[in-house]
XYZ file of C-alpha atoms in Angstrom:
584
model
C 7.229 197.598 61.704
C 5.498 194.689 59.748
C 7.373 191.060 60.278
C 7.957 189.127 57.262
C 5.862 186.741 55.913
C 6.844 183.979 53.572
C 4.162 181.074 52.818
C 7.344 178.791 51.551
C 10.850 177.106 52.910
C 13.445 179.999 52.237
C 16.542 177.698 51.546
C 19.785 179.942 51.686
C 22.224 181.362 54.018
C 21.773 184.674 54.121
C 19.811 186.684 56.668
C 16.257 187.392 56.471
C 15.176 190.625 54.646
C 13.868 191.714 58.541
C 17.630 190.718 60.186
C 19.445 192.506 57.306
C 16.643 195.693 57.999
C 16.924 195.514 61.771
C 20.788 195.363 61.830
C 21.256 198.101 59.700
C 18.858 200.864 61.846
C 21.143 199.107 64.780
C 24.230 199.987 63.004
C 23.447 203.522 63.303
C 22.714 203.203 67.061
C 25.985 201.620 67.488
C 28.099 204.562 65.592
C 26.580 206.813 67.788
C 27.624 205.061 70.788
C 31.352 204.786 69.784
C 30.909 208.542 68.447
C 30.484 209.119 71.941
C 33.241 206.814 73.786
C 35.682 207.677 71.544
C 35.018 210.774 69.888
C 35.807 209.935 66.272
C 33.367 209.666 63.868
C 33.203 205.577 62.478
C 31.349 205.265 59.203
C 28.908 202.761 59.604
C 30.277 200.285 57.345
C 33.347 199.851 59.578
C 31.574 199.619 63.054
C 32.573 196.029 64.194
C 29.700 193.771 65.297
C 29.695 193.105 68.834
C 27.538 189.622 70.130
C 26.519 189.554 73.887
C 25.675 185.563 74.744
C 23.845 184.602 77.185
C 24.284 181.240 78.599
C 21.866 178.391 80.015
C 21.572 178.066 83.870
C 17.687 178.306 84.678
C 16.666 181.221 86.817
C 19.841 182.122 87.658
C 20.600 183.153 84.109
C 17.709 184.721 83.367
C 18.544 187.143 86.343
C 22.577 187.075 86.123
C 21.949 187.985 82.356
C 19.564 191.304 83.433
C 21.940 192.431 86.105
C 25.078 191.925 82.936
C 22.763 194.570 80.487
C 22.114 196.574 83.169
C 25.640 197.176 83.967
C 26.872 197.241 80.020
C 24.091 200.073 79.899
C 25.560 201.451 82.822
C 28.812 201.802 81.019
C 28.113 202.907 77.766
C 28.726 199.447 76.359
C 25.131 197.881 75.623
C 24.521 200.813 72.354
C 27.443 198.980 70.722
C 26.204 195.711 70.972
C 25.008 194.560 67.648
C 22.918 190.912 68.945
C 21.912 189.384 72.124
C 21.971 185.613 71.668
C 20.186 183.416 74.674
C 20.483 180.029 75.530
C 17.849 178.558 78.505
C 17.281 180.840 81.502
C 18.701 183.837 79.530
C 15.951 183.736 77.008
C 13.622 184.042 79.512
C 15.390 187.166 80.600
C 15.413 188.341 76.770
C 11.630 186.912 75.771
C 11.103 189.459 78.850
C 12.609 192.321 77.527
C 11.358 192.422 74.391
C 8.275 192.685 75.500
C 9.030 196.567 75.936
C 10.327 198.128 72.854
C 12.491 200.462 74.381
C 13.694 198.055 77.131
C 17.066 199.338 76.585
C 16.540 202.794 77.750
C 14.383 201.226 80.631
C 16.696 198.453 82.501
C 16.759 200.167 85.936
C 12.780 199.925 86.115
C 12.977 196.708 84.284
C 15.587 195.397 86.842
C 12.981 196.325 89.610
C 10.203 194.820 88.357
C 11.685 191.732 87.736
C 12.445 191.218 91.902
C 9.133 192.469 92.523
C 7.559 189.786 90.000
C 9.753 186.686 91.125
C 9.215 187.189 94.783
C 5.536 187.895 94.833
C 3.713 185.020 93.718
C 1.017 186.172 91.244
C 0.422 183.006 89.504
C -3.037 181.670 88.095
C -3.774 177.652 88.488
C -6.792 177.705 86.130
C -4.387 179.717 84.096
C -2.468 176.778 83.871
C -5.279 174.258 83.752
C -7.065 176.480 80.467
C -3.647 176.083 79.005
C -2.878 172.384 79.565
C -6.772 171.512 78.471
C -6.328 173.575 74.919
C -2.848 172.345 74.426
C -4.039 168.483 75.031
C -6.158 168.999 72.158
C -3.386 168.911 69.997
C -1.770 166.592 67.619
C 1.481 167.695 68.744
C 1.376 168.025 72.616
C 4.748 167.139 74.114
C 5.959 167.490 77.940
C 6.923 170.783 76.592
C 3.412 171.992 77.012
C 3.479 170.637 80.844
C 6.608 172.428 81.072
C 5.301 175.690 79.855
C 3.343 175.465 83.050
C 6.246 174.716 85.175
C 8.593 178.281 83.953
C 4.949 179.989 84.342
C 5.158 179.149 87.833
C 8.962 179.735 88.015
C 8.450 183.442 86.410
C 5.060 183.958 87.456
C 3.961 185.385 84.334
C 1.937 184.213 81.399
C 3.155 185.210 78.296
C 0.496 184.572 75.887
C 1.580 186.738 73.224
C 3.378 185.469 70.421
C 7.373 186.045 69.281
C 6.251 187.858 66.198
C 4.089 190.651 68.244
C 8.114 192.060 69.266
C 9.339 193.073 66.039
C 9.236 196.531 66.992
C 11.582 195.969 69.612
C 13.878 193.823 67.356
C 13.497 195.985 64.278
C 14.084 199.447 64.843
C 17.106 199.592 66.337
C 17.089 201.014 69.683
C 17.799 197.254 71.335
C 20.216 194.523 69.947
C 18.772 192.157 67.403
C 18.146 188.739 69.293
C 18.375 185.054 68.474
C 16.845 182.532 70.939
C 18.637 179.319 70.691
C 17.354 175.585 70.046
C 18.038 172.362 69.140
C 16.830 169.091 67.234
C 16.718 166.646 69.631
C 16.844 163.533 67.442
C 20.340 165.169 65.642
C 21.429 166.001 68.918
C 20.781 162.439 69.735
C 22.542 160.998 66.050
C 25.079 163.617 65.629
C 25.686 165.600 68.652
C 26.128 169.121 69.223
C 28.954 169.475 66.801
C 26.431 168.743 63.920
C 25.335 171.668 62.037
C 22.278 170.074 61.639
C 21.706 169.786 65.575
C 21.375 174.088 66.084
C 18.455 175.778 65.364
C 17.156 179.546 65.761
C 14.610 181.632 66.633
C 14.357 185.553 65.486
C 11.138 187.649 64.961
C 11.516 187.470 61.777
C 12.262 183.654 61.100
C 13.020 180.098 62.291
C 15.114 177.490 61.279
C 18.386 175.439 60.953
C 21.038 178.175 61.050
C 23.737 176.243 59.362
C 21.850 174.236 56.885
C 20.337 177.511 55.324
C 16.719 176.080 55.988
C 14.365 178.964 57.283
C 10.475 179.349 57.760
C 9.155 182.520 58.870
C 7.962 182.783 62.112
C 4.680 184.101 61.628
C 4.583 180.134 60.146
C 6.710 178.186 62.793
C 4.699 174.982 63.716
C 2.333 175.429 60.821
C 2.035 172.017 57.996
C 4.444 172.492 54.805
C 4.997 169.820 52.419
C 6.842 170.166 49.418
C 8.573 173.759 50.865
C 4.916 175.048 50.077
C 2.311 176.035 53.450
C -0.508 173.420 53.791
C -2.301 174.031 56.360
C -2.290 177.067 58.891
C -1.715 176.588 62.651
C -2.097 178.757 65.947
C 0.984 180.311 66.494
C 3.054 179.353 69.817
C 2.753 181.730 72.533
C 5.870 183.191 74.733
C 5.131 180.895 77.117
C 5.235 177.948 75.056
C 8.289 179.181 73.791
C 9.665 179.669 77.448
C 9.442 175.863 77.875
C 11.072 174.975 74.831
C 13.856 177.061 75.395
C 14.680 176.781 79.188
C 13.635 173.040 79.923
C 17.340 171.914 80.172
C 18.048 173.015 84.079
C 18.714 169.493 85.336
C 18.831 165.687 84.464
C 15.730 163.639 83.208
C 15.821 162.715 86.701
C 15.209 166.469 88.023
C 13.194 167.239 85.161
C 10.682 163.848 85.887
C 10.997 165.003 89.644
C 9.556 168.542 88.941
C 6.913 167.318 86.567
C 5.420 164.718 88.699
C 4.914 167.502 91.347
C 3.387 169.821 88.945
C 0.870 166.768 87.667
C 0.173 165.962 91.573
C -0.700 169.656 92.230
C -2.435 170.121 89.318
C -4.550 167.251 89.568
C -5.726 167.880 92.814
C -6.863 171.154 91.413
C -8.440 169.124 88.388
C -10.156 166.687 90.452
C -11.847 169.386 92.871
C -13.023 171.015 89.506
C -14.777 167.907 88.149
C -16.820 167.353 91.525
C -18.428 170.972 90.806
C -18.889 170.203 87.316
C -20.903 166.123 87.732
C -23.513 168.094 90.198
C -24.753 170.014 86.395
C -27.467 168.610 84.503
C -25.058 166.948 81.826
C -22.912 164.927 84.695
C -22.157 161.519 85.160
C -22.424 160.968 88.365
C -20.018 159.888 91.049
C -19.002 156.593 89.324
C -17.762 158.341 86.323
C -16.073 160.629 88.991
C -15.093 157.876 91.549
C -12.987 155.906 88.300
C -11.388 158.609 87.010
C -10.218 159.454 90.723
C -8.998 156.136 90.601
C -7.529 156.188 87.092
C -5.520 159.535 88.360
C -3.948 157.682 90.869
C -3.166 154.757 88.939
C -1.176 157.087 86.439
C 0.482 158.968 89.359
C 1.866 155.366 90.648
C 3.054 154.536 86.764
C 4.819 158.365 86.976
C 6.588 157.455 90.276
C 7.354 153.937 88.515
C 8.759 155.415 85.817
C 11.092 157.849 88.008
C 12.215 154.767 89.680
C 13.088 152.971 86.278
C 15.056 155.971 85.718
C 16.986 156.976 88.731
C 17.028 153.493 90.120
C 15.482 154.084 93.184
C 13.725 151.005 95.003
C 10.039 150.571 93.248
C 9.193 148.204 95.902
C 6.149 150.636 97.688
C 4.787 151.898 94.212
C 4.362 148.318 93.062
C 2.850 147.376 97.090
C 0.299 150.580 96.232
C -0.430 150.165 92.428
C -1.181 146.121 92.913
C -3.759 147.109 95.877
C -5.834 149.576 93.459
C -5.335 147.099 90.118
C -6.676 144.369 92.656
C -9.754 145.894 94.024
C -11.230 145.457 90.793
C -12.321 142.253 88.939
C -12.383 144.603 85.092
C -8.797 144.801 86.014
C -7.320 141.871 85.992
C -5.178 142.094 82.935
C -3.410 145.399 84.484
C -3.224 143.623 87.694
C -1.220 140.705 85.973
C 0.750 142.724 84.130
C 1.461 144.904 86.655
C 2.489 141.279 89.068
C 4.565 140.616 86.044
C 6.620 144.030 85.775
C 7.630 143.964 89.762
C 8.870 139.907 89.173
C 11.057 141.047 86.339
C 11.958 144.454 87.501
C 15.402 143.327 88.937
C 16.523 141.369 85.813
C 16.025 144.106 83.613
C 17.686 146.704 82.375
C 16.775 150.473 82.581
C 15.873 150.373 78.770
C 13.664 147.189 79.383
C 12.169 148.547 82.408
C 10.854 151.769 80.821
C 9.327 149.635 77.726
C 6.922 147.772 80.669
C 6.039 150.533 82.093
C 4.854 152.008 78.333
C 3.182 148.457 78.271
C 1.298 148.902 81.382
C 0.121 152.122 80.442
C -1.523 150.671 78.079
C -3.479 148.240 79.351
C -4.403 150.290 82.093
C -5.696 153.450 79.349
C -7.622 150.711 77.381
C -9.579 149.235 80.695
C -10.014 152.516 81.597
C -12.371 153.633 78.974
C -13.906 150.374 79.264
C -15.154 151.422 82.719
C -16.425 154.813 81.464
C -17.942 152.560 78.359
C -16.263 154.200 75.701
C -13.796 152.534 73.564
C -13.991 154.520 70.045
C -10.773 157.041 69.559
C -9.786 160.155 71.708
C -11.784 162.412 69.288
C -14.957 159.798 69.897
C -14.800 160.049 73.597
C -14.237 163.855 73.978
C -18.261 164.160 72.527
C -19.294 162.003 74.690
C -17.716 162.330 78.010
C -18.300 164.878 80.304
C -16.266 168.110 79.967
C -14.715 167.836 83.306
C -13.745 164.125 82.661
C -12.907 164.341 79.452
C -9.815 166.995 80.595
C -7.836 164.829 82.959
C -8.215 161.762 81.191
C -6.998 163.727 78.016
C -3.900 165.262 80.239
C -3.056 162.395 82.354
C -2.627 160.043 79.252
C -1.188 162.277 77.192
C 1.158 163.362 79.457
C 1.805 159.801 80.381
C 2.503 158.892 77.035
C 4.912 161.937 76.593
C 6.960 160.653 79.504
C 7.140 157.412 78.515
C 8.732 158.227 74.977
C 10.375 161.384 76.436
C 8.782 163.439 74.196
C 9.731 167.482 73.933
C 8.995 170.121 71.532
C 7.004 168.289 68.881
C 6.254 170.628 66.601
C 5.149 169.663 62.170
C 8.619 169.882 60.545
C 8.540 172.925 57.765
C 11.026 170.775 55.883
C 9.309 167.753 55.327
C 9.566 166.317 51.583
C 11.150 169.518 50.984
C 13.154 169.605 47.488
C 16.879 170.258 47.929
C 17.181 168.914 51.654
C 20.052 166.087 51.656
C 18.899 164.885 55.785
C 16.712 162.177 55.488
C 15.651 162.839 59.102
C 14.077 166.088 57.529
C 12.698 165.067 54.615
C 10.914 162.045 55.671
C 9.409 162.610 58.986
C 6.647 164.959 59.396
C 7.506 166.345 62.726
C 10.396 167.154 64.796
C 11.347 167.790 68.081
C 13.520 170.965 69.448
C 14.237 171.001 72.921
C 16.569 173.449 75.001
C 20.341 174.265 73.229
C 21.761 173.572 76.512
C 21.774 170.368 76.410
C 24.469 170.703 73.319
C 26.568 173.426 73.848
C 24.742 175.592 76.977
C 26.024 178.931 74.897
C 24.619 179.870 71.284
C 28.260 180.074 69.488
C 26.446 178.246 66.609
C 24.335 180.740 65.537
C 26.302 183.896 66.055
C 29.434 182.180 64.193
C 27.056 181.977 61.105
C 29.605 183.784 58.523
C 26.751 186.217 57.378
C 26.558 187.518 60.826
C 30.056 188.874 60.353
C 30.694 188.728 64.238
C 33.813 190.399 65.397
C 33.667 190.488 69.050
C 31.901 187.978 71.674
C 31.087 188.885 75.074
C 30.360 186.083 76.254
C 28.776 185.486 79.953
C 28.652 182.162 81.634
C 26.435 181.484 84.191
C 26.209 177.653 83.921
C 26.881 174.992 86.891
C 30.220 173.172 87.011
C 32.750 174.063 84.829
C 33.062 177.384 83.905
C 34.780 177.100 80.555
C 32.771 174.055 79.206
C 31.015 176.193 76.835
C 33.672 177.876 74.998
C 36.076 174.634 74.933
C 32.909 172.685 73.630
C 32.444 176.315 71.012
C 36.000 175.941 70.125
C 35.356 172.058 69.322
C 32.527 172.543 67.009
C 34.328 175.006 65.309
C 37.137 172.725 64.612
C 35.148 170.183 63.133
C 32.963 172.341 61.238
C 35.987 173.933 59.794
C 34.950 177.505 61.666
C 37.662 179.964 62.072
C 37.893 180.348 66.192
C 40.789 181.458 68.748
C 43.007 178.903 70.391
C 41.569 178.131 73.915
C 44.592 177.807 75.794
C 43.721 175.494 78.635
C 46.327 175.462 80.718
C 45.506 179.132 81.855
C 42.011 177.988 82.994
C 41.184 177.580 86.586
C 37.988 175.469 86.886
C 38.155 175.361 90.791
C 39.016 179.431 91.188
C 38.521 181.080 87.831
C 39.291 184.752 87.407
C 36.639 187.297 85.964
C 37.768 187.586 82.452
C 39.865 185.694 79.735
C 40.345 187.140 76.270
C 41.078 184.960 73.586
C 42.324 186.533 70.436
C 42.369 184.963 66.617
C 43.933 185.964 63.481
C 42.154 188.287 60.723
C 39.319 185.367 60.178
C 37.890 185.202 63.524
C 36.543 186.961 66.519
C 37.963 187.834 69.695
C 36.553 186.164 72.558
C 35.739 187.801 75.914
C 34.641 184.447 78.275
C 33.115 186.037 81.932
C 32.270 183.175 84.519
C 29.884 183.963 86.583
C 31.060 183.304 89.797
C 35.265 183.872 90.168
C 38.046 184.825 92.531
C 37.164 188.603 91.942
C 33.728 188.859 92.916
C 33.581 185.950 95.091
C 36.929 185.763 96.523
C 36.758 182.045 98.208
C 33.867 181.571 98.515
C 32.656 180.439 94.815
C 31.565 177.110 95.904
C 29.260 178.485 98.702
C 27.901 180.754 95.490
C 27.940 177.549 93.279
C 25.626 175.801 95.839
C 23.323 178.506 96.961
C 22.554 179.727 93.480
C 22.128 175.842 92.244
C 20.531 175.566 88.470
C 17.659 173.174 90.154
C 16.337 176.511 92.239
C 12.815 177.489 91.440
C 12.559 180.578 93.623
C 15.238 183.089 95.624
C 14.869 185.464 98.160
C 14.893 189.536 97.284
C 18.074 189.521 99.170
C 19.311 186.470 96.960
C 18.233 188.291 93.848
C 19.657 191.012 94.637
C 22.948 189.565 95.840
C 23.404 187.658 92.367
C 22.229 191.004 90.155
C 25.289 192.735 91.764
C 27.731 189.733 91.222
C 26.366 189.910 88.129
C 27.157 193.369 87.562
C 30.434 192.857 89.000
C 32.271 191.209 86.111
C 30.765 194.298 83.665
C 32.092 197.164 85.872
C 35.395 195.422 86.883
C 36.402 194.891 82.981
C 34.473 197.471 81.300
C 37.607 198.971 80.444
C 39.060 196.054 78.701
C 35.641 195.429 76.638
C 36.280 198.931 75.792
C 40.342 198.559 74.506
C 38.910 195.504 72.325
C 36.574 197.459 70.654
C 39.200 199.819 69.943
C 41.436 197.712 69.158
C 39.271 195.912 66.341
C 38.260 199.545 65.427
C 41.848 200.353 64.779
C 42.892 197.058 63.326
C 42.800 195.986 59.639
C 40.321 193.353 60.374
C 37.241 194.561 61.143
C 34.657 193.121 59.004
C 32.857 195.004 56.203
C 29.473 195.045 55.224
């Protein structure tokens, strides 16, 4: 089935021509199912639309939220369910699925591939390095790209095809429709996550700002519009990319800095041992060139570790001892060097704020006498026809990377709304690009986009599998909703055991809302006391698990399905019995 394509802004609320296509072949999947659990015939107009969400929680989502289809499959819940919404680690599960178009006839194999992929390490370093070199190259490279890399090597596989190429498995029915989940970082920033502007989606068929009616279609997504009219064309993101931009929320800026200085240290390594081959061709520069970019690499390494101490607060006292030895070894640098003497002198009277901004600062310096040693000091675009290949690639990375850091810079991507007629957000209409980054750092469940009122949503199942508090998401849900005037069901806290949680709480509305059915992952039930030793061993900053781990969390996983699939079934009935149900 063909996906959409608009070349303009689509400003309105309702759902795409593909959603509105692809729900209604579901809708017929989904009066079969009750057909069969019930055995009375539903007309399809009075079917109630079921959500599954997914919540945030790196690879432990991504597997928890397999093992939770698996099981709904397994009990003749999953035909019923009308969307699958992801936030983080559970659209990696979901961008995996899809890749099958009948992946919901398919889970058991699907469930065994998946241990055999994450526990046998099939990933490709030049993979990585191709990527990182052809992303550099673009206007719009942002630490997403680097962290692209980093869920490659969490998921060890390369997705490099692109969202649209799974309409089939969105469109015809035979899976749930599903919405990956991002959002604006600068609103999120301004506003927070109760701003409608803050929540943005991602279908097949289009992407946009769910509650501000602003949509672009997919097949477009990242492309140059001005005036709500296409400009100029651009490569389309691959499932990968997408991968990082969705899941890059497992941890604090801390974590995150953490992991991506050890990816930059492995990969350069890898980079370096590449260029040595490459200076022995014909077109080389010798080992100079190669000796001062070795020495360059370092030098940015030192400003990465100097930045993670600006950051965390750890003592910088070792990187400054190691980055004044290099800076000093070398009369061309003795701006750096004095810079650099200046930075550690002032380090302890400034702030965290202040202490970034140097580091930016040095950066500089050091970039600009950088190029000096190589001789070249015309732009970027200048020095890539000049320098060698090999070269050319890590300086390119390093500093762009660098620079990413530095501003903490994610998702940058051209914004489709940009001078766009009928847009009230100046943030939209005036800056040419914008930055998504992962949902979860909002609300770490997609309530947002499922509460849209088109998506007539009568029943949530809604599985938690973040750290900490188990009921953050829906009490943070239940806030938006209040402010955004959002009919939702009174969270009653006092029922609500953070420490011990049980393995299902229902909370009901009136006629104008949904019912919500909240699973924690890990609860009295299927963990009996030990959810803190689960809590810890399945941490959100875990990269990799054992088969036994894996395995182990599928079937807690699975546990919360089977042990209330009856009372996911009595809600259904209920709502199909009940004046409420919503009507197409």
């Amino acid at each position: 089935m063909a996906t959409e394509v608009n070349n303009e802004v689509r400003l309105s609320s309702d759902l795409s021509e593909g959603e509105i296509k692809a729900t209604k072949n579901r809708r017929g999947r989904v009066q079969m199912c009750l057909l069969e659990e019930f055995g009375v015939h539903f007309d399809e107009n009075s079917v109630p639309n079921i959500v599954v969400l997914g919540s945030g929680g790196g690879l432990r989502a991504m597997i928890a939220l397999l093992g939770t289809l698996v099981e709904l499959k397994n009990q003749n819940i999953l035909d019923a369910v009308m969307y699958l919404c992801g936030v983080s680690g559970s659209t990696w599960c979901m961008s995996m699925l899809y890749t099958d178009w009948k992946w919901s006839e398919k889970l058991k194999s699907l469930e065994e591939n998946l241990i055999k992929i994450l526990t046998v390490d099939s990933w490709d370093i030049w993979k990585a390095i191709e990527y990182l070199e052809e992303s550099s190259e673009d206007e719009n490279y942002s630490l997403t790209d680097v962290w692209a890399c980093v869920v490659y090597k969490i998921l060890h596989q390369f997705d490099e095809n692109k969202l649209t190429d799974y309409s089939d498995a969105s469109d015809t029915g035979i899976n749930p429709y599903p919405i990956y989940a991002a959002v604006d970082k600068e609103k999120l920033t301004e506003a927070g996550a109760s701003s409608p502007e803050t929540w943005f989606e991602f279908t097949s068929h289009e992407a946009g700002y769910t509650a501000l009616g602003a949509f672009v279609s997919t097949e477009n997504f990242g492309s140059k519009f001005e005036n709500g009219k296409l400009m100029e064309k651009k490569k389309k993101k691959t499932i990968c990319y997408m991968q990082g931009l969705w899941g890059s929320a497992f941890g604090s800026m801390e974590e995150i800095l953490k992991a991506i200085l050890d990816y930059i240290k492995w990969l350069l390594q890898s980079l370096l041992s590449s260029c040595e081959t490459r200076i022995c061709s014909p077109y080389g520069y010798g080992h100079e060139s190669m000796s001062n970019t070795t020495e360059f690499s370092q030098t940015v390494l030192l400003l990465l570790e100097l930045q993670l101490c600006a950051v965390s607060g750890r003592d910088p006292e070792e990187v400054f001892n190691k980055l004044l030895k290099i800076l000093s070894e070398d009369e061309k640098k003795r701006a750096s060097y004095q810079m650099c003497l200046k930075v550690h002198k002032t380090w302890v009277m400034n702030t965290k704020e202040e202490r970034i901004e140097s580091c930016v600062n040095l950066c500089k310096e050091i970039e600009k006498e950088f190029r000096e040693c190589l001789g070249q000091e015309g732009t970027p675009e200048e020095m890539s026809r000049s320098l060698h290949a090999g070269l050319w690639s890590i300086f390119r990375i390093l500093i762009k990377t660098m620079k990413c850091i530095l501003n903490w810079m994610w998702g940058t991507t051209n914004n489709f709304l940009y001078k766009c007629p009928n847009i009230q957000s100046s943030h939209l209409l005036e800056n040419k690009t914008i930055s998504l980054i992962d949902a979860g750092l909002a609300i770490n469940s997609a309530y947002p986009l499922v509460l849209k009122k088109q998506r007539q949503t009568d029943l949530i199942l809604s599985f938690d599998f973040s750290s900490g508090d188990p009921f953050e998401t829906v009490e943070k849900a239940a806030d938006y909703c209040q402010k955004n005037g959002i009919p939702f069901p009174k969270i009653e806290k006092e029922e609500m055991d953070k420490e011990s949680p049980s393995d299902c709480y229902i909370f009901r509305g009136d006629k104008s809302c949904p019912t919500v059915m909240h699973f924690p992952l890990f609860n009295e039930v299927n963990c009996s006391d030990k959810i803190e030793e689960y809590r810890s061993n399945f941490s959100t900053f875990n990269m990799s698990y054992s088969e036994t781990n894996i395995k182990d969390l599928l079937a807690k996983a699975k546990l919360n399905v089977s042990n209330n699939s009856k009372r996911i079934l009595q809600e259904i009935q209920l709502l199909l019995s009940s004046s409420y149900t919503n009507k197409f």
